[in-house]
PDB file of N, CA and C in Angstrom:
ATOM      1  N   UNK A1422      70.593  86.734  63.801  1.00 57.00           N
ATOM      2  CA  UNK A1422      71.646  85.929  63.025  1.00 57.00           C
ATOM      3  C   UNK A1422      72.083  84.848  64.366  1.00 57.00           C
ATOM      4  N   UNK A1423      72.123  85.018  65.584  1.00 60.00           N
ATOM      5  CA  UNK A1423      72.570  84.333  66.409  1.00 60.00           C
ATOM      6  C   UNK A1423      74.127  84.412  67.079  1.00 60.00           C
ATOM      7  N   UNK A1424      74.573  85.366  66.173  1.00 67.00           N
ATOM      8  CA  UNK A1424      75.864  85.573  66.687  1.00 67.00           C
ATOM      9  C   UNK A1424      76.118  86.831  67.662  1.00 67.00           C
ATOM     10  N   UNK A1425      76.684  86.685  68.708  1.00 67.00           N
ATOM     11  CA  UNK A1425      77.060  87.906  69.378  1.00 67.00           C
ATOM     12  C   UNK A1425      78.146  88.670  69.171  1.00 67.00           C
ATOM     13  N   UNK A1426      77.858  89.877  69.274  1.00 69.00           N
ATOM     14  CA  UNK A1426      79.004  90.984  68.806  1.00 69.00           C
ATOM     15  C   UNK A1426      80.046  91.021  69.946  1.00 69.00           C
ATOM     16  N   UNK A1427      81.174  91.701  69.493  1.00 75.00           N
ATOM     17  CA  UNK A1427      82.275  91.831  70.333  1.00 75.00           C
ATOM     18  C   UNK A1427      81.854  92.724  71.360  1.00 75.00           C
ATOM     19  N   UNK A1428      82.223  92.445  72.394  1.00 76.00           N
ATOM     20  CA  UNK A1428      81.845  93.420  73.580  1.00 76.00           C
ATOM     21  C   UNK A1428      82.935  94.533  73.774  1.00 76.00           C
ATOM     22  N   UNK A1429      83.947  94.641  72.928  1.00 80.00           N
ATOM     23  CA  UNK A1429      84.752  95.813  73.185  1.00 80.00           C
ATOM     24  C   UNK A1429      84.729  96.669  71.752  1.00 80.00           C
ATOM     25  N   UNK A1430      83.512  96.547  71.030  1.00 85.00           N
ATOM     26  CA  UNK A1430      83.380  97.454  69.768  1.00 85.00           C
ATOM     27  C   UNK A1430      81.823  98.184  70.365  1.00 85.00           C
ATOM     28  N   UNK A1431      82.030  99.401  70.218  1.00 88.00           N
ATOM     29  CA  UNK A1431      80.682 100.282  70.648  1.00 88.00           C
ATOM     30  C   UNK A1431      79.850 100.190  69.708  1.00 88.00           C
ATOM     31  N   UNK A1432      78.494 100.460  70.003  1.00 86.00           N
ATOM     32  CA  UNK A1432      77.150 100.169  69.274  1.00 86.00           C
ATOM     33  C   UNK A1432      77.344 101.579  68.089  1.00 86.00           C
ATOM     34  N   UNK A1433      77.845 102.577  68.565  1.00 91.00           N
ATOM     35  CA  UNK A1433      78.176 103.948  67.799  1.00 91.00           C
ATOM     36  C   UNK A1433      79.576 104.080  67.794  1.00 91.00           C
ATOM     37  N   UNK A1434      80.090 104.636  66.654  1.00 93.00           N
ATOM     38  CA  UNK A1434      81.629 104.714  66.778  1.00 93.00           C
ATOM     39  C   UNK A1434      81.869 105.722  67.697  1.00 93.00           C
ATOM     40  N   UNK A1435      83.078 105.639  68.434  1.00 94.00           N
ATOM     41  CA  UNK A1435      83.671 106.583  69.257  1.00 94.00           C
ATOM     42  C   UNK A1435      83.769 107.908  68.671  1.00 94.00           C
ATOM     43  N   UNK A1436      84.126 108.000  67.513  1.00 95.00           N
ATOM     44  CA  UNK A1436      84.172 109.453  66.815  1.00 95.00           C
ATOM     45  C   UNK A1436      82.806 110.090  66.736  1.00 95.00           C
ATOM     46  N   UNK A1437      81.669 109.264  66.734  1.00 96.00           N
ATOM     47  CA  UNK A1437      80.334 110.056  66.702  1.00 96.00           C
ATOM     48  C   UNK A1437      79.716 110.280  67.983  1.00 96.00           C
ATOM     49  N   UNK A1438      80.301 109.276  69.286  1.00 95.00           N
ATOM     50  CA  UNK A1438      79.747 109.654  70.688  1.00 95.00           C
ATOM     51  C   UNK A1438      80.885 109.211  71.456  1.00 95.00           C
ATOM     52  N   UNK A1439      81.871 109.976  71.513  1.00 95.00           N
ATOM     53  CA  UNK A1439      82.834 109.575  72.399  1.00 95.00           C
ATOM     54  C   UNK A1439      82.684 109.466  74.023  1.00 95.00           C
ATOM     55  N   UNK A1440      81.488 109.979  74.200  1.00 94.00           N
ATOM     56  CA  UNK A1440      81.215 109.887  76.006  1.00 94.00           C
ATOM     57  C   UNK A1440      80.650 108.490  76.150  1.00 94.00           C
ATOM     58  N   UNK A1441      80.633 107.300  75.303  1.00 91.00           N
ATOM     59  CA  UNK A1441      80.154 105.946  75.803  1.00 91.00           C
ATOM     60  C   UNK A1441      81.203 105.529  76.476  1.00 91.00           C
ATOM     61  N   UNK A1442      80.927 104.622  77.758  1.00 88.00           N
ATOM     62  CA  UNK A1442      81.738 104.287  78.710  1.00 88.00           C
ATOM     63  C   UNK A1442      82.887 103.172  78.104  1.00 88.00           C
ATOM     64  N   UNK A1443      82.347 102.548  76.828  1.00 88.00           N
ATOM     65  CA  UNK A1443      83.325 101.840  76.120  1.00 88.00           C
ATOM     66  C   UNK A1443      84.544 102.781  75.172  1.00 88.00           C
ATOM     67  N   UNK A1444      84.161 103.638  75.107  1.00 92.00           N
ATOM     68  CA  UNK A1444      85.099 104.571  74.647  1.00 92.00           C
ATOM     69  C   UNK A1444      86.005 105.368  75.469  1.00 92.00           C
ATOM     70  N   UNK A1445      85.364 105.894  76.674  1.00 93.00           N
ATOM     71  CA  UNK A1445      85.996 106.605  77.591  1.00 93.00           C
ATOM     72  C   UNK A1445      87.102 105.844  78.205  1.00 93.00           C
ATOM     73  N   UNK A1446      86.932 104.538  78.399  1.00 89.00           N
ATOM     74  CA  UNK A1446      87.673 103.478  79.146  1.00 89.00           C
ATOM     75  C   UNK A1446      88.503 102.438  78.425  1.00 89.00           C
ATOM     76  N   UNK A1447      88.409 102.747  77.085  1.00 88.00           N
ATOM     77  CA  UNK A1447      88.971 101.510  76.091  1.00 88.00           C
ATOM     78  C   UNK A1447      90.330 101.351  76.377  1.00 88.00           C
ATOM     79  N   UNK A1448      91.155 102.184  76.967  1.00 88.00           N
ATOM     80  CA  UNK A1448      92.520 101.917  77.274  1.00 88.00           C
ATOM     81  C   UNK A1448      92.747 100.955  78.752  1.00 88.00           C
ATOM     82  N   UNK A1449      91.583 100.711  79.245  1.00 84.00           N
ATOM     83  CA  UNK A1449      91.642  99.915  80.404  1.00 84.00           C
ATOM     84  C   UNK A1449      91.000  98.667  80.483  1.00 84.00           C
ATOM     85  N   UNK A1450      90.712  98.280  79.034  1.00 82.00           N
ATOM     86  CA  UNK A1450      89.737  97.117  78.962  1.00 82.00           C
ATOM     87  C   UNK A1450      90.494  96.308  78.090  1.00 82.00           C
ATOM     88  N   UNK A1451      90.535  94.768  78.524  1.00 81.00           N
ATOM     89  CA  UNK A1451      91.207  93.868  77.619  1.00 81.00           C
ATOM     90  C   UNK A1451      90.019  92.822  77.621  1.00 81.00           C
ATOM     91  N   UNK A1452      90.152  92.349  76.143  1.00 81.00           N
ATOM     92  CA  UNK A1452      89.026  91.389  75.672  1.00 81.00           C
ATOM     93  C   UNK A1452      89.565  90.372  75.441  1.00 81.00           C
ATOM     94  N   UNK A1453      89.340  89.080  75.549  1.00 82.00           N
ATOM     95  CA  UNK A1453      89.803  87.747  74.911  1.00 82.00           C
ATOM     96  C   UNK A1453      88.754  87.080  74.441  1.00 82.00           C
ATOM     97  N   UNK A1454      88.517  86.754  73.313  1.00 81.00           N
ATOM     98  CA  UNK A1454      87.525  86.155  72.706  1.00 81.00           C
ATOM     99  C   UNK A1454      87.789  84.675  72.085  1.00 81.00           C
ATOM    100  N   UNK A1455      86.769  83.669  72.342  1.00 81.00           N
ATOM    101  CA  UNK A1455      87.137  82.329  71.680  1.00 81.00           C
ATOM    102  C   UNK A1455      85.988  81.834  71.292  1.00 81.00           C
ATOM    103  N   UNK A1456      86.155  80.903  70.299  1.00 82.00           N
ATOM    104  CA  UNK A1456      84.847  80.197  69.850  1.00 82.00           C
ATOM    105  C   UNK A1456      84.370  79.363  71.056  1.00 82.00           C
ATOM    106  N   UNK A1457      82.850  79.307  71.336  1.00 79.00           N
ATOM    107  CA  UNK A1457      82.328  78.370  72.127  1.00 79.00           C
ATOM    108  C   UNK A1457      82.724  77.092  72.466  1.00 79.00           C
ATOM    109  N   UNK A1458      82.971  76.446  71.145  1.00 84.00           N
ATOM    110  CA  UNK A1458      83.142  75.014  71.106  1.00 84.00           C
ATOM    111  C   UNK A1458      84.695  74.856  71.896  1.00 84.00           C
ATOM    112  N   UNK A1459      85.410  75.893  72.001  1.00 86.00           N
ATOM    113  CA  UNK A1459      86.833  75.833  72.403  1.00 86.00           C
ATOM    114  C   UNK A1459      86.861  75.997  73.910  1.00 86.00           C
ATOM    115  N   UNK A1460      85.706  76.480  74.403  1.00 82.00           N
ATOM    116  CA  UNK A1460      85.673  76.906  76.033  1.00 82.00           C
ATOM    117  C   UNK A1460      85.411  75.639  76.727  1.00 82.00           C
ATOM    118  N   UNK A1461      86.153  75.380  77.745  1.00 88.00           N
ATOM    119  CA  UNK A1461      86.249  74.164  78.520  1.00 88.00           C
ATOM    120  C   UNK A1461      85.835  74.445  79.914  1.00 88.00           C
ATOM    121  N   UNK A1462      85.118  75.338  80.195  1.00 84.00           N
ATOM    122  CA  UNK A1462      84.576  75.640  81.767  1.00 84.00           C
ATOM    123  C   UNK A1462      85.351  76.661  82.209  1.00 84.00           C
ATOM    124  N   UNK A1463      84.806  77.137  83.498  1.00 81.00           N
ATOM    125  CA  UNK A1463      85.001  78.158  84.359  1.00 81.00           C
ATOM    126  C   UNK A1463      86.545  78.174  84.746  1.00 81.00           C
ATOM    127  N   UNK A1464      87.053  77.101  84.971  1.00 86.00           N
ATOM    128  CA  UNK A1464      88.569  76.990  85.377  1.00 86.00           C
ATOM    129  C   UNK A1464      89.423  77.459  84.410  1.00 86.00           C
ATOM    130  N   UNK A1465      89.358  77.129  83.435  1.00 87.00           N
ATOM    131  CA  UNK A1465      90.104  77.601  82.243  1.00 87.00           C
ATOM    132  C   UNK A1465      89.775  78.913  81.931  1.00 87.00           C
ATOM    133  N   UNK A1466      88.614  79.507  82.152  1.00 83.00           N
ATOM    134  CA  UNK A1466      88.426  81.001  81.799  1.00 83.00           C
ATOM    135  C   UNK A1466      89.033  81.672  82.889  1.00 83.00           C
ATOM    136  N   UNK A1467      88.798  81.376  84.067  1.00 85.00           N
ATOM    137  CA  UNK A1467      89.977  81.976  85.158  1.00 85.00           C
ATOM    138  C   UNK A1467      91.291  82.032  84.783  1.00 85.00           C
ATOM    139  N   UNK A1468      91.851  80.998  84.426  1.00 90.00           N
ATOM    140  CA  UNK A1468      93.404  80.909  83.833  1.00 90.00           C
ATOM    141  C   UNK A1468      93.529  82.022  82.836  1.00 90.00           C
ATOM    142  N   UNK A1469      92.560  81.939  81.700  1.00 88.00           N
ATOM    143  CA  UNK A1469      92.711  83.110  80.734  1.00 88.00           C
ATOM    144  C   UNK A1469      92.745  84.431  81.327  1.00 88.00           C
ATOM    145  N   UNK A1470      91.646  84.718  82.266  1.00 85.00           N
ATOM    146  CA  UNK A1470      91.684  85.874  83.033  1.00 85.00           C
ATOM    147  C   UNK A1470      92.917  86.345  83.640  1.00 85.00           C
ATOM    148  N   UNK A1471      93.589  85.212  84.257  1.00 87.00           N
ATOM    149  CA  UNK A1471      94.779  85.455  85.301  1.00 87.00           C
ATOM    150  C   UNK A1471      95.902  85.965  84.079  1.00 87.00           C
ATOM    151  N   UNK A1472      95.977  85.231  83.005  1.00 89.00           N
ATOM    152  CA  UNK A1472      96.994  85.487  82.090  1.00 89.00           C
ATOM    153  C   UNK A1472      96.877  86.908  81.439  1.00 89.00           C
ATOM    154  N   UNK A1473      95.919  87.398  81.722  1.00 87.00           N
ATOM    155  CA  UNK A1473      95.489  88.797  81.116  1.00 87.00           C
ATOM    156  C   UNK A1473      96.376  89.925  82.293  1.00 87.00           C
ATOM    157  N   UNK A1474      96.376  89.681  83.489  1.00 87.00           N
ATOM    158  CA  UNK A1474      97.057  90.260  84.407  1.00 87.00           C
ATOM    159  C   UNK A1474      98.201  90.995  84.377  1.00 87.00           C
ATOM    160  N   UNK A1475      98.524  92.474  84.085  1.00 87.00           N
ATOM    161  CA  UNK A1475      99.610  93.124  83.941  1.00 87.00           C
ATOM    162  C   UNK A1475     100.051  93.954  85.011  1.00 87.00           C
ATOM    163  N   UNK A1476      99.775  93.678  86.269  1.00 87.00           N
ATOM    164  CA  UNK A1476     100.518  94.350  87.343  1.00 87.00           C
ATOM    165  C   UNK A1476      99.386  95.533  87.823  1.00 87.00           C
ATOM    166  N   UNK A1477      98.281  95.673  87.618  1.00 85.00           N
ATOM    167  CA  UNK A1477      97.355  96.364  87.911  1.00 85.00           C
ATOM    168  C   UNK A1477      97.075  96.306  89.417  1.00 85.00           C
ATOM    169  N   UNK A1478      96.944  97.514  90.028  1.00 85.00           N
ATOM    170  CA  UNK A1478      96.784  97.544  91.669  1.00 85.00           C
ATOM    171  C   UNK A1478      95.753  96.683  92.080  1.00 85.00           C
ATOM    172  N   UNK A1479      94.547  96.723  91.517  1.00 85.00           N
ATOM    173  CA  UNK A1479      93.317  95.828  91.741  1.00 85.00           C
ATOM    174  C   UNK A1479      92.985  95.150  90.408  1.00 85.00           C
ATOM    175  N   UNK A1480      92.814  93.848  90.644  1.00 84.00           N
ATOM    176  CA  UNK A1480      92.250  93.176  89.618  1.00 84.00           C
ATOM    177  C   UNK A1480      91.100  92.298  90.250  1.00 84.00           C
ATOM    178  N   UNK A1481      90.141  91.956  89.249  1.00 83.00           N
ATOM    179  CA  UNK A1481      88.787  91.376  89.365  1.00 83.00           C
ATOM    180  C   UNK A1481      88.327  90.539  88.215  1.00 83.00           C
ATOM    181  N   UNK A1482      87.648  89.222  88.752  1.00 80.00           N
ATOM    182  CA  UNK A1482      87.085  88.474  87.792  1.00 80.00           C
ATOM    183  C   UNK A1482      85.533  88.295  88.451  1.00 80.00           C
ATOM    184  N   UNK A1483      84.765  88.254  87.212  1.00 79.00           N
ATOM    185  CA  UNK A1483      82.998  88.014  87.603  1.00 79.00           C
ATOM    186  C   UNK A1483      82.777  87.262  86.260  1.00 79.00           C
ATOM    187  N   UNK A1484      81.397  86.807  86.803  1.00 73.00           N
ATOM    188  CA  UNK A1484      80.784  86.090  85.565  1.00 73.00           C
ATOM    189  C   UNK A1484      80.132  86.979  84.746  1.00 73.00           C
ATOM    190  N   UNK A1485      79.477  86.594  83.586  1.00 72.00           N
ATOM    191  CA  UNK A1485      78.764  87.337  82.524  1.00 72.00           C
ATOM    192  C   UNK A1485      77.156  87.613  83.690  1.00 72.00           C
ATOM    193  N   UNK A1486      76.995  86.961  84.588  1.00 75.00           N
ATOM    194  CA  UNK A1486      75.630  87.099  85.014  1.00 75.00           C
ATOM    195  C   UNK A1486      75.509  88.212  86.081  1.00 75.00           C
ATOM    196  N   UNK A1487      76.570  88.768  86.456  1.00 80.00           N
ATOM    197  CA  UNK A1487      76.785  89.697  87.625  1.00 80.00           C
ATOM    198  C   UNK A1487      76.072  91.081  87.005  1.00 80.00           C
ATOM    199  N   UNK A1488      75.461  91.561  87.771  1.00 81.00           N
ATOM    200  CA  UNK A1488      74.680  93.033  87.729  1.00 81.00           C
ATOM    201  C   UNK A1488      75.318  93.803  88.799  1.00 81.00           C
ATOM    202  N   UNK A1489      76.096  94.727  88.339  1.00 84.00           N
ATOM    203  CA  UNK A1489      76.699  95.807  89.238  1.00 84.00           C
ATOM    204  C   UNK A1489      75.941  96.889  89.784  1.00 84.00           C
ATOM    205  N   UNK A1490      76.054  97.207  90.826  1.00 87.00           N
ATOM    206  CA  UNK A1490      75.274  98.458  91.534  1.00 87.00           C
ATOM    207  C   UNK A1490      76.212  99.691  91.332  1.00 87.00           C
ATOM    208  N   UNK A1491      75.560 100.835  91.647  1.00 91.00           N
ATOM    209  CA  UNK A1491      76.200 102.141  91.463  1.00 91.00           C
ATOM    210  C   UNK A1491      77.244 102.166  92.535  1.00 91.00           C
ATOM    211  N   UNK A1492      78.716 102.398  92.263  1.00 93.00           N
ATOM    212  CA  UNK A1492      79.528 102.829  93.332  1.00 93.00           C
ATOM    213  C   UNK A1492      80.097 101.165  93.802  1.00 93.00           C
ATOM    214  N   UNK A1493      79.885  99.992  93.098  1.00 90.00           N
ATOM    215  CA  UNK A1493      80.508  98.942  93.627  1.00 90.00           C
ATOM    216  C   UNK A1493      81.944  98.685  93.680  1.00 90.00           C
ATOM    217  N   UNK A1494      82.502  99.495  92.677  1.00 90.00           N
ATOM    218  CA  UNK A1494      83.873  99.603  92.708  1.00 90.00           C
ATOM    219  C   UNK A1494      84.454 100.357  94.072  1.00 90.00           C
ATOM    220  N   UNK A1495      83.860 101.507  94.196  1.00 94.00           N
ATOM    221  CA  UNK A1495      84.384 102.138  95.431  1.00 94.00           C
ATOM    222  C   UNK A1495      84.140 101.190  96.739  1.00 94.00           C
ATOM    223  N   UNK A1496      83.140 100.621  96.822  1.00 94.00           N
ATOM    224  CA  UNK A1496      82.764  99.814  97.843  1.00 94.00           C
ATOM    225  C   UNK A1496      83.660  98.508  97.978  1.00 94.00           C
ATOM    226  N   UNK A1497      84.098  97.868  96.996  1.00 92.00           N
ATOM    227  CA  UNK A1497      85.022  96.781  97.020  1.00 92.00           C
ATOM    228  C   UNK A1497      86.520  97.410  97.133  1.00 92.00           C
ATOM    229  N   UNK A1498      86.682  98.570  96.912  1.00 94.00           N
ATOM    230  CA  UNK A1498      88.082  99.052  97.339  1.00 94.00           C
ATOM    231  C   UNK A1498      88.275  99.167  98.678  1.00 94.00           C
ATOM    232  N   UNK A1499      87.225  99.908  99.260  1.00 95.00           N
ATOM    233  CA  UNK A1499      86.960 100.372 100.709  1.00 95.00           C
ATOM    234  C   UNK A1499      87.011  98.792 101.533  1.00 95.00           C
ATOM    235  N   UNK A1500      86.533  97.884 101.061  1.00 95.00           N
ATOM    236  CA  UNK A1500      86.500  96.695 101.720  1.00 95.00           C
ATOM    237  C   UNK A1500      87.963  96.196 101.793  1.00 95.00           C
ATOM    238  N   UNK A1501      88.652  96.233 100.570  1.00 94.00           N
ATOM    239  CA  UNK A1501      90.002  95.431 100.448  1.00 94.00           C
ATOM    240  C   UNK A1501      90.835  96.510 101.617  1.00 94.00           C
ATOM    241  N   UNK A1502      90.761  97.481 101.469  1.00 95.00           N
ATOM    242  CA  UNK A1502      91.560  98.583 102.100  1.00 95.00           C
ATOM    243  C   UNK A1502      91.322  98.572 103.561  1.00 95.00           C
ATOM    244  N   UNK A1503      90.076  98.144 104.030  1.00 97.00           N
ATOM    245  CA  UNK A1503      90.127  97.978 105.577  1.00 97.00           C
ATOM    246  C   UNK A1503      90.525  96.617 106.046  1.00 97.00           C
ATOM    247  N   UNK A1504      91.045  95.721 105.162  1.00 96.00           N
ATOM    248  CA  UNK A1504      91.475  94.294 105.675  1.00 96.00           C
ATOM    249  C   UNK A1504      93.154  94.889 106.251  1.00 96.00           C
ATOM    250  N   UNK A1505      93.714  95.784 105.604  1.00 96.00           N
ATOM    251  CA  UNK A1505      95.048  96.281 106.256  1.00 96.00           C
ATOM    252  C   UNK A1505      96.041  95.483 105.514  1.00 96.00           C
ATOM    253  N   UNK A1506      95.802  94.404 104.648  1.00 96.00           N
ATOM    254  CA  UNK A1506      96.545  93.354 104.010  1.00 96.00           C
ATOM    255  C   UNK A1506      96.558  93.543 102.480  1.00 96.00           C
ATOM    256  N   UNK A1507      97.698  94.088 101.896  1.00 89.00           N
ATOM    257  CA  UNK A1507      97.559  94.051 100.499  1.00 89.00           C
ATOM    258  C   UNK A1507      97.445  92.970  99.852  1.00 89.00           C
ATOM    259  N   UNK A1508      97.735  91.812 100.596  1.00 91.00           N
ATOM    260  CA  UNK A1508      97.544  90.530  99.699  1.00 91.00           C
ATOM    261  C   UNK A1508      96.116  89.874  99.920  1.00 91.00           C
ATOM    262  N   UNK A1509      95.148  90.324 100.615  1.00 92.00           N
ATOM    263  CA  UNK A1509      93.972  89.789 101.090  1.00 92.00           C
ATOM    264  C   UNK A1509      93.507  89.634  99.668  1.00 92.00           C
ATOM    265  N   UNK A1510      92.512  88.577  99.688  1.00 91.00           N
ATOM    266  CA  UNK A1510      91.673  88.126  98.476  1.00 91.00           C
ATOM    267  C   UNK A1510      90.246  88.376  99.108  1.00 91.00           C
ATOM    268  N   UNK A1511      89.405  89.069  98.597  1.00 91.00           N
ATOM    269  CA  UNK A1511      87.914  89.009  98.615  1.00 91.00           C
ATOM    270  C   UNK A1511      87.184  88.159  97.675  1.00 91.00           C
ATOM    271  N   UNK A1512      86.305  87.270  98.248  1.00 89.00           N
ATOM    272  CA  UNK A1512      85.727  86.648  97.404  1.00 89.00           C
ATOM    273  C   UNK A1512      84.394  86.220  97.742  1.00 89.00           C
ATOM    274  N   UNK A1513      83.181  85.796  97.112  1.00 84.00           N
ATOM    275  CA  UNK A1513      82.105  85.596  97.500  1.00 84.00           C
ATOM    276  C   UNK A1513      81.256  84.858  96.435  1.00 84.00           C
ATOM    277  N   UNK A1514      80.332  84.251  96.971  1.00 80.00           N
ATOM    278  CA  UNK A1514      79.417  83.383  96.040  1.00 80.00           C
ATOM    279  C   UNK A1514      78.086  84.284  95.853  1.00 80.00           C
ATOM    280  N   UNK A1515      77.928  84.754  94.607  1.00 74.00           N
ATOM    281  CA  UNK A1515      76.819  85.416  94.402  1.00 74.00           C
ATOM    282  C   UNK A1515      75.539  85.051  94.548  1.00 74.00           C
ATOM    283  N   UNK A1516      74.272  85.494  94.996  1.00 74.00           N
ATOM    284  CA  UNK A1516      72.821  84.926  95.251  1.00 74.00           C
ATOM    285  C   UNK A1516      72.075  86.023  94.797  1.00 74.00           C
ATOM    286  N   UNK A1517      70.793  85.963  94.551  1.00 69.00           N
ATOM    287  CA  UNK A1517      69.908  86.624  94.060  1.00 69.00           C
ATOM    288  C   UNK A1517      69.094  87.548  94.911  1.00 69.00           C
ATOM    289  N   UNK A1518      69.766  87.516  96.244  1.00 61.00           N
ATOM    290  CA  UNK A1518      68.912  88.320  97.130  1.00 61.00           C
ATOM    291  C   UNK A1518      69.457  89.840  97.213  1.00 61.00           C
TER     292      UNK A1518
END
């Protein structure tokens, strides 16, 4: 039908399969959905992401094209803490390498 499903709704109800990541971490996930024709680019999307920030100790934004590796979160936290600066910003331009 060409319509994407909501990324915050599990394929199987949580009552039937509570061990799905979307069920285990649903209280840690915020989803903002908008119609594609209202999207005006990545700067606006980052603004919306920033507006979702609620004082979490760590915050991150990524694009839909990112494939995460096992342990990526521990690695990034280690990199952040190694700066010794709680206001440090880690950034990168991802490549296919």
